[in-house]
Tab-separated table of C-alpha atoms in Angstrom:
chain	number	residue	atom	x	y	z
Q	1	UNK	CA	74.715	281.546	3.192
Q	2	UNK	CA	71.366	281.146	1.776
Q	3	UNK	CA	70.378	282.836	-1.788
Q	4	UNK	CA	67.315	283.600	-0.844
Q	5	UNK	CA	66.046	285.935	1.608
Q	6	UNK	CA	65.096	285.815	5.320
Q	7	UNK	CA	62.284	287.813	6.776
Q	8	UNK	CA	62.500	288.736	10.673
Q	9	UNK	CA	59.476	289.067	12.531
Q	10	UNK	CA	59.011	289.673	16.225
Q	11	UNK	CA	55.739	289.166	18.513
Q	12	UNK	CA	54.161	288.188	21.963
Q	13	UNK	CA	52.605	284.996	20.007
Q	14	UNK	CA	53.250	282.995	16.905
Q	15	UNK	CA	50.919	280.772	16.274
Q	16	UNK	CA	50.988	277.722	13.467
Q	17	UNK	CA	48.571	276.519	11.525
Q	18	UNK	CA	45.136	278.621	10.688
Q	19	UNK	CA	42.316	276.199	11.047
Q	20	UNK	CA	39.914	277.108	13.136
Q	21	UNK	CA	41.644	276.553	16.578
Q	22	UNK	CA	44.468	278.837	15.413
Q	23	UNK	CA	42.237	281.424	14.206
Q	24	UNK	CA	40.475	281.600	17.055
Q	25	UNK	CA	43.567	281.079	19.299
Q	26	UNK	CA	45.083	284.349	17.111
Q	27	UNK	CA	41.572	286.642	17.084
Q	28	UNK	CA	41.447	286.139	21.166
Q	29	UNK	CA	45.275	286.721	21.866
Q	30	UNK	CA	44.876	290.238	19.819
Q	31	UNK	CA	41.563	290.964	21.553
Q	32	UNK	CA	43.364	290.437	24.626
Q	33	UNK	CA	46.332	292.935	23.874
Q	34	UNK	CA	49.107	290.532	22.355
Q	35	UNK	CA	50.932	291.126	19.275
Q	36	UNK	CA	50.371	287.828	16.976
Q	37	UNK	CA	52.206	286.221	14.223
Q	38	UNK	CA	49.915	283.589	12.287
Q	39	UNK	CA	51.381	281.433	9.927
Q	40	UNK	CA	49.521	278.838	7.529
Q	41	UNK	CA	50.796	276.538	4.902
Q	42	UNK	CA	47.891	276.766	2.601
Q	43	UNK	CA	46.172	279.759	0.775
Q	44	UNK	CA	42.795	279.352	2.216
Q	45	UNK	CA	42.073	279.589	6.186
Q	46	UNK	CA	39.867	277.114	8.381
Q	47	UNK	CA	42.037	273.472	8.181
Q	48	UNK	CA	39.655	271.139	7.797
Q	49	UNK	CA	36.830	273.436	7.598
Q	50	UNK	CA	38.347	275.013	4.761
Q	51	UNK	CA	37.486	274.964	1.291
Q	52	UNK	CA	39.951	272.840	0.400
Q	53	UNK	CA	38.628	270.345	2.645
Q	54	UNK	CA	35.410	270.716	3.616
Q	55	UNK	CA	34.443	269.066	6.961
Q	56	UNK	CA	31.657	271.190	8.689
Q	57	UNK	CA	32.059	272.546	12.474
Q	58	UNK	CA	30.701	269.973	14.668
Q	59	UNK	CA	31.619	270.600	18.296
Q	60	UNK	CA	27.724	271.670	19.480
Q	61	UNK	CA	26.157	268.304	19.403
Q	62	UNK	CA	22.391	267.743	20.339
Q	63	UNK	CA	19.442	269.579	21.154
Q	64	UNK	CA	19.986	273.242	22.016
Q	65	UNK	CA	23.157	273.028	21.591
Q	66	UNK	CA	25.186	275.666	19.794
Q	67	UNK	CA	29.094	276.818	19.729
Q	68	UNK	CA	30.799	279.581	21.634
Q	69	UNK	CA	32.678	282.298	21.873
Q	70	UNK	CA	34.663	282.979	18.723
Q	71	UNK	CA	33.497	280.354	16.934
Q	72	UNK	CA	30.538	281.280	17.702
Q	73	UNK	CA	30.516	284.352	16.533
Q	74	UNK	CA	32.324	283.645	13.004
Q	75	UNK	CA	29.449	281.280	12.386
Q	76	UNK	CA	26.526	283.346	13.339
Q	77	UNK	CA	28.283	286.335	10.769
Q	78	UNK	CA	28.634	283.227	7.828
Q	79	UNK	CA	24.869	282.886	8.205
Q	80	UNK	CA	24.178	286.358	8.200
Q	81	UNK	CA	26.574	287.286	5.538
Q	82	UNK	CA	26.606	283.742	3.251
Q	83	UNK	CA	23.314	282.093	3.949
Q	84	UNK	CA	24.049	279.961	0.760
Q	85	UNK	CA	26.924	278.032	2.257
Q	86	UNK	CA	29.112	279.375	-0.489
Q	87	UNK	CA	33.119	278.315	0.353
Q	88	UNK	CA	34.034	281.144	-1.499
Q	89	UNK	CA	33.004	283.121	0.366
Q	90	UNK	CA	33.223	281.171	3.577
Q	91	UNK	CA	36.673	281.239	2.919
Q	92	UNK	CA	36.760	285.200	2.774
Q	93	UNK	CA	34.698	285.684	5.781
Q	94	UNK	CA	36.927	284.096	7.655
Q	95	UNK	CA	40.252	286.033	5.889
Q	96	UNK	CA	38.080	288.858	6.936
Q	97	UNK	CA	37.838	288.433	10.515
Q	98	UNK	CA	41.728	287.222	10.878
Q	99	UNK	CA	42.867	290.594	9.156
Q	100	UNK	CA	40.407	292.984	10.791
Q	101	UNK	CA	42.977	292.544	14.030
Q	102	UNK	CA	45.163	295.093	13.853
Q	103	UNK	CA	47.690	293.078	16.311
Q	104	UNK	CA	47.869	289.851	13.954
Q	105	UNK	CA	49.844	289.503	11.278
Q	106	UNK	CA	48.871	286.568	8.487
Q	107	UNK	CA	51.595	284.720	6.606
Q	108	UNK	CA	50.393	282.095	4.413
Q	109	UNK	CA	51.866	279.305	2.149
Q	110	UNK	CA	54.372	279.228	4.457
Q	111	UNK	CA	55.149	275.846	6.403
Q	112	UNK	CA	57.373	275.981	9.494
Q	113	UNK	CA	60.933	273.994	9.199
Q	114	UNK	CA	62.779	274.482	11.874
Q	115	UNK	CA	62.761	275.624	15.308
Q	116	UNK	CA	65.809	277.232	17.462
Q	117	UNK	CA	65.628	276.452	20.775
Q	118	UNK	CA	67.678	276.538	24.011
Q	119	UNK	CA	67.921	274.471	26.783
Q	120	UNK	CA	67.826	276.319	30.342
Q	121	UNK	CA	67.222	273.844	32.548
Q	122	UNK	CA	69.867	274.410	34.911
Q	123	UNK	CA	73.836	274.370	35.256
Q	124	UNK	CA	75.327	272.526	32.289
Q	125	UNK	CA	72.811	273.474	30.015
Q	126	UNK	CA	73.277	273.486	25.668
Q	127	UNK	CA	72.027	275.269	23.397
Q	128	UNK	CA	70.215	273.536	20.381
Q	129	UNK	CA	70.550	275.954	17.394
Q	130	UNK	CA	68.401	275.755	14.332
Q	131	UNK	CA	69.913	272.641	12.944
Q	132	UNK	CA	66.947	270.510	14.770
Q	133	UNK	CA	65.400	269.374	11.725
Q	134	UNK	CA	66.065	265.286	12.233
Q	135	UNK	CA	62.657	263.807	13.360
Q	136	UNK	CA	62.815	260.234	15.672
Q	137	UNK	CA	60.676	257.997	15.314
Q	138	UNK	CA	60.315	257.750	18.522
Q	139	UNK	CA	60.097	261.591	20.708
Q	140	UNK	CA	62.969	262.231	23.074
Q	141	UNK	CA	62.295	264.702	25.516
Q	142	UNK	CA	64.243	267.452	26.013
Q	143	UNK	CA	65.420	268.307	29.728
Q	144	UNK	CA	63.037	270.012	31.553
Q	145	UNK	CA	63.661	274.001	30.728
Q	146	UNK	CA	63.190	273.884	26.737
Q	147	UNK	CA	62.308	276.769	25.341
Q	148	UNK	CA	61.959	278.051	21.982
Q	149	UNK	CA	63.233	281.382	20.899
Q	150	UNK	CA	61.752	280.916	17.204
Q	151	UNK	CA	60.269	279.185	14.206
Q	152	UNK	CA	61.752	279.486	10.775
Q	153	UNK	CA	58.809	278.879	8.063
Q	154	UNK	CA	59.577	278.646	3.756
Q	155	UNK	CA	57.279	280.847	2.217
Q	156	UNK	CA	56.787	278.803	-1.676
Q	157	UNK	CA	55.073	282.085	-2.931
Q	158	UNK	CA	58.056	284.478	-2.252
Q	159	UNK	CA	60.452	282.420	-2.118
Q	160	UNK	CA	61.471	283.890	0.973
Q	161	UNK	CA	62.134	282.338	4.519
Q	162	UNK	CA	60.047	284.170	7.634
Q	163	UNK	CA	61.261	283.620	10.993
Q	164	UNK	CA	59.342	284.653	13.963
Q	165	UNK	CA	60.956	285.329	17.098
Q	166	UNK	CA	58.084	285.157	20.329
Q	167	UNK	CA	57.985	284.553	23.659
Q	168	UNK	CA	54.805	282.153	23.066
Q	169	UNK	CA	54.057	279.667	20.523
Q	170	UNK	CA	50.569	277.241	19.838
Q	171	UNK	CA	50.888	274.648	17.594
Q	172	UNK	CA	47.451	274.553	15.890
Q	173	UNK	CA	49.116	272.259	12.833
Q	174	UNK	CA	47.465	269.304	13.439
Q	175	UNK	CA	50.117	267.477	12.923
Q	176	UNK	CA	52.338	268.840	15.708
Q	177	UNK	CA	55.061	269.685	13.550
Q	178	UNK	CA	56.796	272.158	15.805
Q	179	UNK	CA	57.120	268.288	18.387
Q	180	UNK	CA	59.843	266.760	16.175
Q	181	UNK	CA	61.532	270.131	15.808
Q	182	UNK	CA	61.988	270.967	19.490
Q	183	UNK	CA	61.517	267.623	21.282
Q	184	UNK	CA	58.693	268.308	22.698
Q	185	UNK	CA	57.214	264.812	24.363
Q	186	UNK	CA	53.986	263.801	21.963
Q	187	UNK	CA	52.541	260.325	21.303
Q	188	UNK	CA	51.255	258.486	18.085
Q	189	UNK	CA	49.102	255.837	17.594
Q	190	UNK	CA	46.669	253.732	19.639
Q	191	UNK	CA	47.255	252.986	23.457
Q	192	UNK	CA	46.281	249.359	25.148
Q	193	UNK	CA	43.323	249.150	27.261
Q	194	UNK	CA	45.384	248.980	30.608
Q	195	UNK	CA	47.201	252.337	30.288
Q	196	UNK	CA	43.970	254.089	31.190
Q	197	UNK	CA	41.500	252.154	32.186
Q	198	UNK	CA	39.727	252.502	28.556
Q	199	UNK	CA	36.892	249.585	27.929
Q	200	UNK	CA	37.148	250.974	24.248
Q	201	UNK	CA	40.738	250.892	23.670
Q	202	UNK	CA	42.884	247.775	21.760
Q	203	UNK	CA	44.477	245.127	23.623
Q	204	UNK	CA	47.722	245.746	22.845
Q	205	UNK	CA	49.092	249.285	22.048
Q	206	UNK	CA	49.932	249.893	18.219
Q	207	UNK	CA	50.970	252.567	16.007
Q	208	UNK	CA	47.943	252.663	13.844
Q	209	UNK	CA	45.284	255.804	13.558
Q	210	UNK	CA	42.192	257.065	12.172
Q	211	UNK	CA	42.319	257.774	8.502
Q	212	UNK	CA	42.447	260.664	6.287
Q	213	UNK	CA	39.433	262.072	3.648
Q	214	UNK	CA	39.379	263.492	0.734
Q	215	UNK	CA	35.462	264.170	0.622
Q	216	UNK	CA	33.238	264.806	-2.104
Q	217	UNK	CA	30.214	267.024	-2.605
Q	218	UNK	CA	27.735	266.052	-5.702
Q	219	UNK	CA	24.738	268.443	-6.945
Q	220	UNK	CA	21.121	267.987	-8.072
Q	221	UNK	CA	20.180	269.407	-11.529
Q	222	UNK	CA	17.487	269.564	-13.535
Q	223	UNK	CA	18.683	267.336	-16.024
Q	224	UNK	CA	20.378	263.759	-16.625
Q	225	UNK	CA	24.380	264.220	-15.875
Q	226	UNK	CA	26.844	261.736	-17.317
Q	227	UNK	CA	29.754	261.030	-15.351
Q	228	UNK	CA	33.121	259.570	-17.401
Q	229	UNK	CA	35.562	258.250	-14.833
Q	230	UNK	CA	38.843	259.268	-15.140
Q	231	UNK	CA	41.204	256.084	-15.809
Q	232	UNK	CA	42.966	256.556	-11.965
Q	233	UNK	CA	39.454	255.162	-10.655
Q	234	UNK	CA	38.615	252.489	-8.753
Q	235	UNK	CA	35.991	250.077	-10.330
Q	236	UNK	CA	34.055	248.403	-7.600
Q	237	UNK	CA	30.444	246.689	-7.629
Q	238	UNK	CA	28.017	247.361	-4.872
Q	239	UNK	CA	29.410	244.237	-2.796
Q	240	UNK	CA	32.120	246.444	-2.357
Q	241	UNK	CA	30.699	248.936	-0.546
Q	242	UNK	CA	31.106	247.587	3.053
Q	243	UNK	CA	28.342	247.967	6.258
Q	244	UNK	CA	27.857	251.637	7.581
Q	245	UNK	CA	28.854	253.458	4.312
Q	246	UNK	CA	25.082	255.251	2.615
Q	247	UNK	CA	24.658	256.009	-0.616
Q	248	UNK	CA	22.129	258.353	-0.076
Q	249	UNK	CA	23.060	261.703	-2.267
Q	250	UNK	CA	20.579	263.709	0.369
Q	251	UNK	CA	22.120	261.989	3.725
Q	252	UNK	CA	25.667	262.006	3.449
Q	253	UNK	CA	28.829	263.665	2.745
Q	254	UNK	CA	31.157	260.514	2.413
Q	255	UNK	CA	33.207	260.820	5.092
Q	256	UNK	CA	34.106	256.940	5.328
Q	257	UNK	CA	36.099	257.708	2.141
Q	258	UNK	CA	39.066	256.966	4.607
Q	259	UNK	CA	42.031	255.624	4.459
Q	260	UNK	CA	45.700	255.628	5.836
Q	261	UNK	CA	45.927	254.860	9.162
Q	262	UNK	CA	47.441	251.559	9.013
Q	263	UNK	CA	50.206	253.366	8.070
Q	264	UNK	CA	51.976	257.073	8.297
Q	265	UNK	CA	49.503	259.967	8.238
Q	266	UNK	CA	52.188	261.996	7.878
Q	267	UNK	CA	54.708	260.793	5.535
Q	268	UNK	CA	52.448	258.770	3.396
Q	269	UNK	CA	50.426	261.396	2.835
Q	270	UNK	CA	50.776	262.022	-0.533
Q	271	UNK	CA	50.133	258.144	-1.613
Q	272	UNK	CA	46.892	257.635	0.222
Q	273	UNK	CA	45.640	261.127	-1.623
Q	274	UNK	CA	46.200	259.466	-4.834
Q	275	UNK	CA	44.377	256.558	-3.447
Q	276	UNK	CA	41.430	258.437	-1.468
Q	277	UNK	CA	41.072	260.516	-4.998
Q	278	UNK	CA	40.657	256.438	-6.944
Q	279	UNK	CA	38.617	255.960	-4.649
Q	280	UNK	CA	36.482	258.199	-4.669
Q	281	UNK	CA	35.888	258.586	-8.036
Q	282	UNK	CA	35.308	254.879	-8.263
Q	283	UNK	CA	32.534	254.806	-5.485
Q	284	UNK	CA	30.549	258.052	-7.853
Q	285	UNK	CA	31.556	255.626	-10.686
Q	286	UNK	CA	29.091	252.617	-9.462
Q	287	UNK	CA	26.464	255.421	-7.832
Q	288	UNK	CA	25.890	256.785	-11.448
Q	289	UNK	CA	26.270	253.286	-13.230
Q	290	UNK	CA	23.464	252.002	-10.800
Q	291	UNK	CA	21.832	255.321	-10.702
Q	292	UNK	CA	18.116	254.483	-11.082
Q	293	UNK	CA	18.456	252.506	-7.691
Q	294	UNK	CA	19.987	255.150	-6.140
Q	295	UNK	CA	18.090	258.148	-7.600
Q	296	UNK	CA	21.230	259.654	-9.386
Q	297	UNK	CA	20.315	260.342	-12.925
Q	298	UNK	CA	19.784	264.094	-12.325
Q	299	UNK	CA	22.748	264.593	-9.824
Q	300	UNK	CA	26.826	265.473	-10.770
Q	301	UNK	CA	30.127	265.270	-9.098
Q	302	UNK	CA	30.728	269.412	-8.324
Q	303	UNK	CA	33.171	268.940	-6.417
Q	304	UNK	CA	36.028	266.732	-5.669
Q	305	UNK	CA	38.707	267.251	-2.403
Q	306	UNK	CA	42.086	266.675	-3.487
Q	307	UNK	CA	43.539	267.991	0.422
Q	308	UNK	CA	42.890	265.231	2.130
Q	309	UNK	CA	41.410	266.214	5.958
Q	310	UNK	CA	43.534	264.458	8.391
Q	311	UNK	CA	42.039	262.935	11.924
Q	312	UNK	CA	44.987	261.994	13.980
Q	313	UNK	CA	48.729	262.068	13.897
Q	314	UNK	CA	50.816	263.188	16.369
Q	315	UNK	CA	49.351	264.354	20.094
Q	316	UNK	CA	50.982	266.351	22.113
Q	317	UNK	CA	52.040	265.059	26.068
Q	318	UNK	CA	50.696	267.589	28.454
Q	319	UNK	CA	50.158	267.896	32.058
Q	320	UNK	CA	47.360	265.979	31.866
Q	321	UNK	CA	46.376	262.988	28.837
Q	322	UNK	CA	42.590	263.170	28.661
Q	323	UNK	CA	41.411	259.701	28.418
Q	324	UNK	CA	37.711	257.935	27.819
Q	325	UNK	CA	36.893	257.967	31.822
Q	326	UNK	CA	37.607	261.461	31.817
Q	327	UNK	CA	34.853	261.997	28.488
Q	328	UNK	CA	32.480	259.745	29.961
Q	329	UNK	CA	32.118	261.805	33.223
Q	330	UNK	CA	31.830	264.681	31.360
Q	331	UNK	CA	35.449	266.484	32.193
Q	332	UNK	CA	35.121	267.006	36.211
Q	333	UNK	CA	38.570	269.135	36.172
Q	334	UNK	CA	39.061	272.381	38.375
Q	335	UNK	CA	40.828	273.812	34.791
Q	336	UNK	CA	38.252	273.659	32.327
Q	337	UNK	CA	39.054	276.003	29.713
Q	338	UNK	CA	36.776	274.975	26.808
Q	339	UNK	CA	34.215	272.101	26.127
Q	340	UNK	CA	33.657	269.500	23.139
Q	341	UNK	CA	30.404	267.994	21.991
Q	342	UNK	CA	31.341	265.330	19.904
Q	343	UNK	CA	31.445	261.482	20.960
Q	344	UNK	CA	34.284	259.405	20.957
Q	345	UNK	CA	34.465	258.445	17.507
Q	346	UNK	CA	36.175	255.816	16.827
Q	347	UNK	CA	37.639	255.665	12.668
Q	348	UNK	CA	38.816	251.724	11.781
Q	349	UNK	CA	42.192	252.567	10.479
Q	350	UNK	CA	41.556	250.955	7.424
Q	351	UNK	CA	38.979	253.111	6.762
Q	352	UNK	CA	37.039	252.351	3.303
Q	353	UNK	CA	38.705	248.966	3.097
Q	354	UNK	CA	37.763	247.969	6.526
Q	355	UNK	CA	35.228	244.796	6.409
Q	356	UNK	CA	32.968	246.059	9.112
Q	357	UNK	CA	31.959	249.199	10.161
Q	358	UNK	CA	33.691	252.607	9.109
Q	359	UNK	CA	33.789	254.132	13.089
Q	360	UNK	CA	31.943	253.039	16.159
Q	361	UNK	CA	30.335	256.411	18.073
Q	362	UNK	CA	30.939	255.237	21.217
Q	363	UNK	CA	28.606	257.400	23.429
Q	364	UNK	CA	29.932	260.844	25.465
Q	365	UNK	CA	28.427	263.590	27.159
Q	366	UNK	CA	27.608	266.627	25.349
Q	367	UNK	CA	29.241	268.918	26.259
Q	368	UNK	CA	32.528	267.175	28.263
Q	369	UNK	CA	35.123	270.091	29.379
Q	370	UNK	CA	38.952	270.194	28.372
Q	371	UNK	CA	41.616	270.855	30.774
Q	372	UNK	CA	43.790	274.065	30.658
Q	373	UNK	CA	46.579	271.023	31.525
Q	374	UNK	CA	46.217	268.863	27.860
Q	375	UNK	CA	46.678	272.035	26.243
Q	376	UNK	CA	50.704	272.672	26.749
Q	377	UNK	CA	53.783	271.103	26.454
Q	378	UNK	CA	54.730	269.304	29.860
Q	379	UNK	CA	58.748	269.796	28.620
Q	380	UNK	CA	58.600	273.006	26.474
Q	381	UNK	CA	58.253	275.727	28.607
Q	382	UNK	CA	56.771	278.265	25.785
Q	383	UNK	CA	54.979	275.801	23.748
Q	384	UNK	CA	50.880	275.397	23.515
Q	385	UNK	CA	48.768	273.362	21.775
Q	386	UNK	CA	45.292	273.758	20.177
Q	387	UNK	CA	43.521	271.639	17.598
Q	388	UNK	CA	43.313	267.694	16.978
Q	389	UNK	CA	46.695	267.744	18.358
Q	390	UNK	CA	46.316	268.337	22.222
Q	391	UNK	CA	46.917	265.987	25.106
Q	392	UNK	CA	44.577	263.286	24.491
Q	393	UNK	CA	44.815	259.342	24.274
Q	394	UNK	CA	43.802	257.875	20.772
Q	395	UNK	CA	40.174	256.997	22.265
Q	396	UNK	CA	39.660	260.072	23.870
């Protein structure tokens, strides 16, 4: 028996992960009458458009174009109520809007770690308790009929385990950790042009990715800035800097920092941070030791992301795998549910150490609808998805 304590909590919906497709997944489930547990393993809300991270909201791409719905309407209330961009308080408007729902409850620093689940799928059927913590490396599908009674998350602030029983959970994680835990079918990596018909895809399936970033943000003052490196820097010279990647202070937000998808974006985690964070500090390095060519005397490193902002990891398997013929004619489906903007951008996993360019923006219509079908589990009967991690092929 465990030392430390359990808390029990019951609702229609638990939902992981509080980036923006979870809170928005949680603000519309308790708008629509359902009682919602939200659970995030950071702090701060917003995932990659948090502050720890730092990526802007991009879907609405193009002239007179602009979000909608809830998105919509968090971002129209951050320009009326933090027209300086401040994360701060970025980060509290959007604490504000989660907790103004009465029928959601927030738990944060808390990161889900097991699942129970039970296996109904006819005569014969087990039960799989909450021992289900070995991940393949390979998924395993369950047989048809999974279902999962509830998540158990470790909360590092209490101390305290939370376990939320539901008839409904979304995985808005990202990295689709709730797949592993209840075998729900998901994919990883790059598939081979044949599969689907993708003119953009590799010849020959792989396990590789996009990369991770930890971004940086640098200021203009009014005066020279020095800039020491600290001695976990990279020291490059400008030949170093590769095709594709600007230097321009006013133009970019150096996102082809990158790295890590030749390998695990889940498990190495941790060592390409420590990498992303050398290099990083190495590219500022050889800005402000060059910085008459590049019009950096006056400017400083404010801020530097040590979360790195993941692209792709895990996808869930769904009813339907959106692929690249499905983006290029713009989503014809009977089940649209939502709509993206963006084009099919394409990260070389290498990322910063790639020779060529950082990501090809292979062209899309904007907007292109997303099926209702690449947005559940095709074997878990209760599970949803939401987030980077939906139904999708790598080029899609």
């Amino acid at each position: 028996m465990s030392v430390f304590r359990t808390v029990e909590h019951t609702s229609d919906i638990c939902i992981i992960g509080a980036g923006m497709a979870g809170i928005c997944a949680a603000i519309a489930a308790a708008r629509n009458g359902a009682t919602v547990t939200l659970i995030n393993d950071r702090a701060v809300l917003g995932g990659n458009a948090s502050e720890e991270i730092r990526m802007w909201i991009c879907g609405a791409f193009g002239a007179n174009m602009r979000e909608t719905g809830i998105i919509e309407e968090i971002e129209l209330e951050n320009i009326y109520r933090n027209p300086q961009k401040n994360y701060s308080q970025w980060s509290a408007l959007l604490f504000d809007f989660v907790t103004r729902e009465a029928n959601i409850e927030l738990v944060l620093n808390a990161s889900v770690l097991d699942a129970d689940v039970a296996e109904t799928g006819g005569v014969g059927a087990t039960e799989r308790g909450s021992g289900a913590r070995g991940e393949p490396d390979v998924a395993t599908p369950d047989a048809p009929g999974t279902t999962i009674r509830s998540v158990t998350a470790w909360q590092t602030t209490t101390q305290r385990y939370h376990t939320i029983a539901a008839m409904l959970f979304i995985d808005c994680s990202g990295d689709s950790i709730l797949a592993p835990l209840t075998g729900a079918e998901h994919r990883w990596g790059r598939e081979e042009k044949t599969e689907f018909g993708e003119s953009h895809a590799v010849d020959t399936a792989d396990a590789k990715t996009m990369g991770m970033s930890c971004l940086i943000q640098v200021r203009e003052t009014e005066k020279p800035q020095r800039f020491i490196p600290p001695e976990f820097a990279h020291r490059y010279e400008r030949e170093h800097i590769g095709p594709g990647r600007s230097l321009d202070l006013r133009k970019t937000n150096f996102w082809w920092l990158e790295s890590g998808g030749e390998g695990d974006t889940i498990h190495d985690t941790e060592t390409v941070r420590d990498d992303l964070l050398a290099v990083a500090t190495g590219v500022w390095d050889l800005i402000k030791r060059y910085e008459d060519d590049y019009d950096a005397r006056n400017w400083t490193l404010d801020w530097l992301g040590f979360l790195p902002g993941k692209r792709e990891s895990r996808r869930y398997v769904g009813d339907h795998i959106i692929s690249q013929g499905d983006v290029e004619a713009g989503g014809p489906f009977e089940d649209v549910i939502a709509y993206a903007g963006w084009s099919m951008d394409n990260h070389a996993p290498a990322g910063f150490y790639d020779p060529g360019e950082p990501t090809v923006f292979h062209p899309a219509p904007s907007p292109w609808a997303i099926p209702y079908r690449a947005l559940y589990s095709k074997n878990v009967t209760n599970l949803m998805c939401a987030g980077r991690n939906i139904s999708a092929s790598h080029i899609a």
